[in-house]
Amino acid sequence: MHQMTSHLQPEVEIINGDFKGKDIVSLDQFSVEDLTTVFNVTRQMKRIAENNEPCHILEGLLVGLLFFEPSSRTFGSFAAAVKRLGGQTLEMQNPEAVSSVSKGETFEDTIQVIEAYTNAIVLRHRFAGAARQAAQAATCVPVINAGDGNNEHPTQTLLDMYTLYERFGRLDNLTGLLAGDALNSRTIHSLLRGLSLYKNNTMYVLSPRQLRLSRDDYVSLQDRGVRLIEIHREQDIPRDCDFWYWTRVQKERFASAEEYQRAQSEIVVASPALLKTYAKKDMILMDPLPRVESVDPAVDADERAVYLRSQIRNGVYTRMALLALVLGRI
Ligand code: ASP
């Protein structure tokens, strides 16, 4: 498998109002109308989950969770989503260690085998572009990208955008601060793509210089209309942000422990003092988690911190919605 060098994905199949059977590999496939559909279905799913309603939407269907890279939230929330909808899962974590992949089986063969057993495949992989490659290999069932290397994480963005939509009632005219490892954070890459679909959004991106967005991403996102302002120092944080989106330094993308430590030492941590100085009273603080020296746990008690509250729960509801749509059951 070769690694993609660019995050640009011009040739993905757009959803265009019809989710059934579609692979979901990039935010680029969604229009505003498609996102509105997901959010409308998410509201129904939230009711089902909150009330523990017995549900048959995915009854008779089996979803393969194929996770080549460690994950707790995404894996757990996909499993919860399928089961809340009455479906079943076939779960493989770390197949490189426990399956025929360790015997040298090709990625394409592994995908086609799991495809033969299931009705959809949810894939997490450390290589950028792996989800697209899997989608090409699986011709009968949809593949959902649950994070491919430092490329994209579309389902994280669905839950992030739903969290913003629930809080603000809109996804346009927002000012945000996205902090941390902008170069490698797939959740930042997908979120910026999503927010670029809406009018008049201004996003400040706070990172050490060596972790700023790739120039390809920077240019293509600006072209889409999202106003991007890169900053590198705490003092430059604006005081009028509607939300902060904090991310950890993506340790697994660094060539050496020293390089990682160097980057980590330049990171601005979200602390109570930082919020006190720069954050509005009615903003929210998000984090895709896990937080690793990114958000001080002392912030958790602040009611503006939603990462362990609504944001995490919305992961299950939005994934329920997407699965029901892609599997043609809603
Ligand atoms: N869980 C998110 C991801 O898989 C964020 C992170 O790992 O930092 O990208």
XYZ file of N, CA, C and O in Angstrom, residues 29-107:
316
model
N -17.504 14.437 0.093
C -18.670 13.817 -0.544
C -19.984 14.481 -0.136
O -21.011 14.237 -0.752
N -19.939 15.280 0.954
C -21.180 15.815 1.523
C -21.482 17.216 1.008
O -20.571 18.035 0.856
N -22.778 17.482 0.803
C -23.235 18.860 0.573
C -23.902 19.328 1.867
O -24.128 18.516 2.785
N -24.276 20.584 1.913
C -25.003 21.087 3.083
C -26.293 20.281 3.279
O -26.648 19.908 4.399
N -26.972 19.970 2.172
C -28.238 19.216 2.275
C -27.980 17.815 2.849
O -28.758 17.317 3.666
N -26.894 17.179 2.421
C -26.577 15.835 2.945
C -26.302 15.908 4.451
O -26.722 15.030 5.213
N -25.597 16.953 4.860
C -25.310 17.089 6.298
C -26.605 17.336 7.066
O -26.817 16.784 8.150
N -27.492 18.140 6.474
C -28.780 18.394 7.141
C -29.544 17.083 7.303
O -30.156 16.826 8.352
N -29.502 16.232 6.281
C -30.169 14.920 6.384
C -29.584 14.128 7.552
O -30.317 13.568 8.383
N -28.244 14.065 7.622
C -27.616 13.310 8.718
C -28.063 13.879 10.067
O -28.411 13.129 10.991
N -28.084 15.195 10.189
C -28.421 15.790 11.485
C -29.889 15.544 11.840
O -30.223 15.324 13.001
N -30.761 15.567 10.840
C -32.175 15.284 11.121
C -32.350 13.851 11.612
O -33.077 13.592 12.571
N -31.668 12.910 10.944
C -31.773 11.510 11.379
C -31.105 11.358 12.752
O -31.567 10.595 13.609
N -30.030 12.097 12.977
C -29.338 12.006 14.271
C -30.277 12.344 15.429
O -30.240 11.702 16.484
N -31.130 13.343 15.208
C -32.078 13.706 16.284
C -32.975 12.518 16.653
O -33.230 12.247 17.814
N -33.423 11.799 15.628
C -34.262 10.599 15.907
C -33.447 9.550 16.657
O -33.938 8.871 17.549
N -32.202 9.402 16.232
C -31.348 8.373 16.835
C -31.059 8.700 18.301
O -30.981 7.817 19.151
N -30.896 9.975 18.553
C -30.628 10.409 19.927
C -31.800 10.014 20.830
O -31.611 9.512 21.939
N -33.014 10.194 20.298
C -34.199 9.836 21.097
C -34.213 8.327 21.374
O -34.428 7.885 22.495
N -33.922 7.560 20.336
C -33.912 6.091 20.498
C -32.897 5.690 21.572
O -33.186 4.906 22.476
N -31.691 6.249 21.467
C -30.623 5.850 22.396
C -30.905 6.345 23.818
O -30.736 5.604 24.788
N -31.357 7.612 23.916
C -31.589 8.163 25.259
C -32.704 7.416 25.993
O -32.670 7.269 27.206
N -33.688 6.957 25.233
C -34.810 6.253 25.872
C -34.610 4.747 25.907
O -35.514 4.008 26.272
N -33.422 4.297 25.443
C -33.156 2.850 25.368
C -34.274 2.109 24.649
O -34.714 1.038 25.071
N -34.735 2.720 23.569
C -35.842 2.099 22.821
C -35.353 0.858 22.086
O -34.342 0.931 21.373
N -36.047 -0.268 22.210
C -35.690 -1.427 21.379
C -35.824 -1.016 19.907
O -36.775 -0.325 19.551
N -34.887 -1.406 19.091
C -34.872 -0.876 17.737
C -34.502 -1.984 16.750
O -33.627 -2.803 17.023
N -35.151 -1.989 15.601
C -34.928 -3.073 14.629
C -34.364 -2.549 13.306
O -34.356 -3.262 12.312
N -33.937 -1.301 13.318
C -33.536 -0.670 12.045
C -32.445 -1.474 11.323
O -32.474 -1.627 10.111
N -31.479 -1.991 12.063
C -30.412 -2.772 11.412
C -30.561 -4.282 11.657
O -29.597 -5.038 11.484
N -31.760 -4.678 12.041
C -31.963 -6.107 12.325
C -31.594 -6.954 11.096
O -31.945 -6.609 9.968
N -30.894 -8.033 11.329
C -30.510 -8.922 10.228
C -29.234 -8.509 9.530
O -28.760 -9.207 8.636
N -28.675 -7.367 9.915
C -27.455 -6.888 9.241
C -26.227 -7.003 10.153
O -26.318 -6.877 11.381
N -25.102 -7.228 9.493
C -23.837 -7.433 10.205
C -22.829 -6.399 9.694
O -22.621 -6.280 8.481
N -22.246 -5.680 10.607
C -21.278 -4.643 10.225
C -19.885 -5.053 10.701
O -19.696 -5.370 11.879
N -18.935 -5.082 9.784
C -17.553 -5.434 10.134
C -16.808 -4.215 10.646
O -16.788 -3.180 9.982
N -16.228 -4.343 11.822
C -15.403 -3.250 12.369
C -13.953 -3.701 12.256
O -13.501 -4.552 13.023
N -13.260 -3.136 11.298
C -11.910 -3.592 10.982
C -10.949 -2.470 11.351
O -10.824 -1.478 10.626
N -10.306 -2.625 12.486
C -9.489 -1.531 13.025
C -8.015 -1.933 13.059
O -7.592 -2.688 13.929
N -7.255 -1.408 12.094
C -5.833 -1.712 11.990
C -5.000 -0.799 12.904
O -3.790 -0.931 12.933
N -5.640 0.162 13.520
C -4.925 1.123 14.367
C -5.710 1.245 15.660
O -6.945 1.138 15.625
N -5.021 1.474 16.797
C -5.758 1.507 18.068
C -6.877 2.544 18.069
O -6.746 3.609 17.469
N -7.952 2.196 18.748
C -9.083 3.118 18.864
C -9.941 2.655 20.021
O -10.138 1.454 20.200
N -10.423 3.574 20.819
C -11.392 3.173 21.833
C -12.727 3.842 21.559
O -13.749 3.179 21.433
N -12.729 5.159 21.391
C -13.989 5.872 21.170
C -14.654 5.512 19.852
O -15.821 5.164 19.810
N -13.893 5.599 18.760
C -14.528 5.372 17.455
C -14.997 3.925 17.372
O -16.123 3.648 16.945
N -14.135 3.014 17.803
C -14.511 1.593 17.788
C -15.747 1.363 18.667
O -16.745 0.769 18.244
N -15.662 1.854 19.896
C -16.761 1.639 20.852
C -18.044 2.279 20.385
O -19.130 1.694 20.530
N -17.942 3.471 19.811
C -19.188 4.141 19.437
C -19.806 3.517 18.195
O -21.033 3.453 18.073
N -18.984 3.021 17.261
C -19.560 2.293 16.125
C -20.234 1.001 16.606
O -21.333 0.660 16.157
N -19.570 0.281 17.507
C -20.167 -0.960 18.024
C -21.481 -0.636 18.729
O -22.505 -1.316 18.527
N -21.463 0.413 19.546
C -22.689 0.810 20.263
C -23.778 1.209 19.272
O -24.952 0.849 19.441
N -23.374 1.942 18.221
C -24.362 2.422 17.239
C -25.051 1.244 16.552
O -26.283 1.198 16.443
N -24.265 0.266 16.094
C -24.851 -0.889 15.399
C -25.797 -1.620 16.349
O -26.937 -1.970 15.992
N -25.343 -1.829 17.588
C -26.134 -2.640 18.519
C -27.390 -1.907 18.989
O -28.452 -2.513 19.165
N -27.278 -0.594 19.183
C -28.484 0.188 19.530
C -29.543 0.090 18.444
O -30.735 0.208 18.711
N -29.090 -0.135 17.190
C -30.031 -0.221 16.069
C -30.479 -1.657 15.799
O -31.125 -1.930 14.801
N -30.072 -2.558 16.659
C -30.521 -3.943 16.511
C -29.698 -4.766 15.533
O -30.088 -5.876 15.168
N -28.552 -4.234 15.090
C -27.682 -5.003 14.197
C -26.599 -5.731 14.973
O -26.535 -5.667 16.203
N -25.753 -6.426 14.234
C -24.653 -7.147 14.882
C -23.319 -6.720 14.287
O -23.257 -6.207 13.173
N -22.251 -6.983 15.045
C -20.917 -6.586 14.570
C -19.996 -7.796 14.474
O -20.114 -8.756 15.237
N -19.080 -7.706 13.513
C -17.969 -8.647 13.444
C -16.741 -7.772 13.721
O -16.471 -6.838 12.960
N -16.081 -8.031 14.829
C -15.077 -7.066 15.297
C -13.662 -7.616 15.164
O -13.363 -8.690 15.695
N -12.816 -6.884 14.463
C -11.401 -7.268 14.373
C -10.548 -6.055 14.692
O -10.539 -5.067 13.960
N -9.851 -6.139 15.815
C -8.925 -5.056 16.169
C -7.521 -5.585 15.997
O -7.229 -6.713 16.370
N -6.684 -4.753 15.448
C -5.290 -5.113 15.245
C -5.136 -6.383 14.399
O -4.416 -7.299 14.782
N -5.794 -6.452 13.239
C -5.734 -7.686 12.438
C -4.321 -8.032 11.992
O -4.053 -9.196 11.687
N -3.430 -7.058 11.978
C -2.061 -7.373 11.561
C -1.406 -8.360 12.526
O -0.504 -9.097 12.161
N -1.878 -8.365 13.765
C -1.278 -9.274 14.741
C -2.043 -10.591 14.832
O -1.455 -11.633 15.076
N -3.340 -10.548 14.610
C -4.142 -11.736 14.947
C -4.765 -12.457 13.759
O -5.444 -13.444 13.934
N -4.557 -11.992 12.547
C -5.261 -12.616 11.426
C -4.292 -13.006 10.327
O -3.084 -12.929 10.481
N -4.852 -13.378 9.170
C -4.027 -13.791 8.031
C -3.174 -12.645 7.495
O -2.269 -12.864 6.712
N -3.504 -11.413 7.909
C -2.657 -10.288 7.504
C -1.231 -10.564 7.983
O -0.257 -10.279 7.288
N -1.124 -11.188 9.167
C 0.204 -11.492 9.712
C 0.913 -12.562 8.874
O 2.122 -12.714 8.936
N 0.146 -13.295 8.078
C 0.772 -14.310 7.210
C 1.146 -13.715 5.861
O 1.616 -14.425 4.977
N 0.839 -12.420 5.684
C 1.228 -11.775 4.432
C 0.078 -11.547 3.479
O 0.281 -11.203 2.320
N -1.140 -11.732 3.952
C -2.289 -11.495 3.071
C -2.335 -10.034 2.649
O -2.034 -9.142 3.442
N -2.741 -9.768 1.407
C -2.807 -8.377 0.964
C -4.002 -7.680 1.611
O -4.987 -8.330 2.004
N -3.903 -6.372 1.653
C -4.978 -5.555 2.208
C -6.269 -5.801 1.416
O -7.348 -5.995 1.994
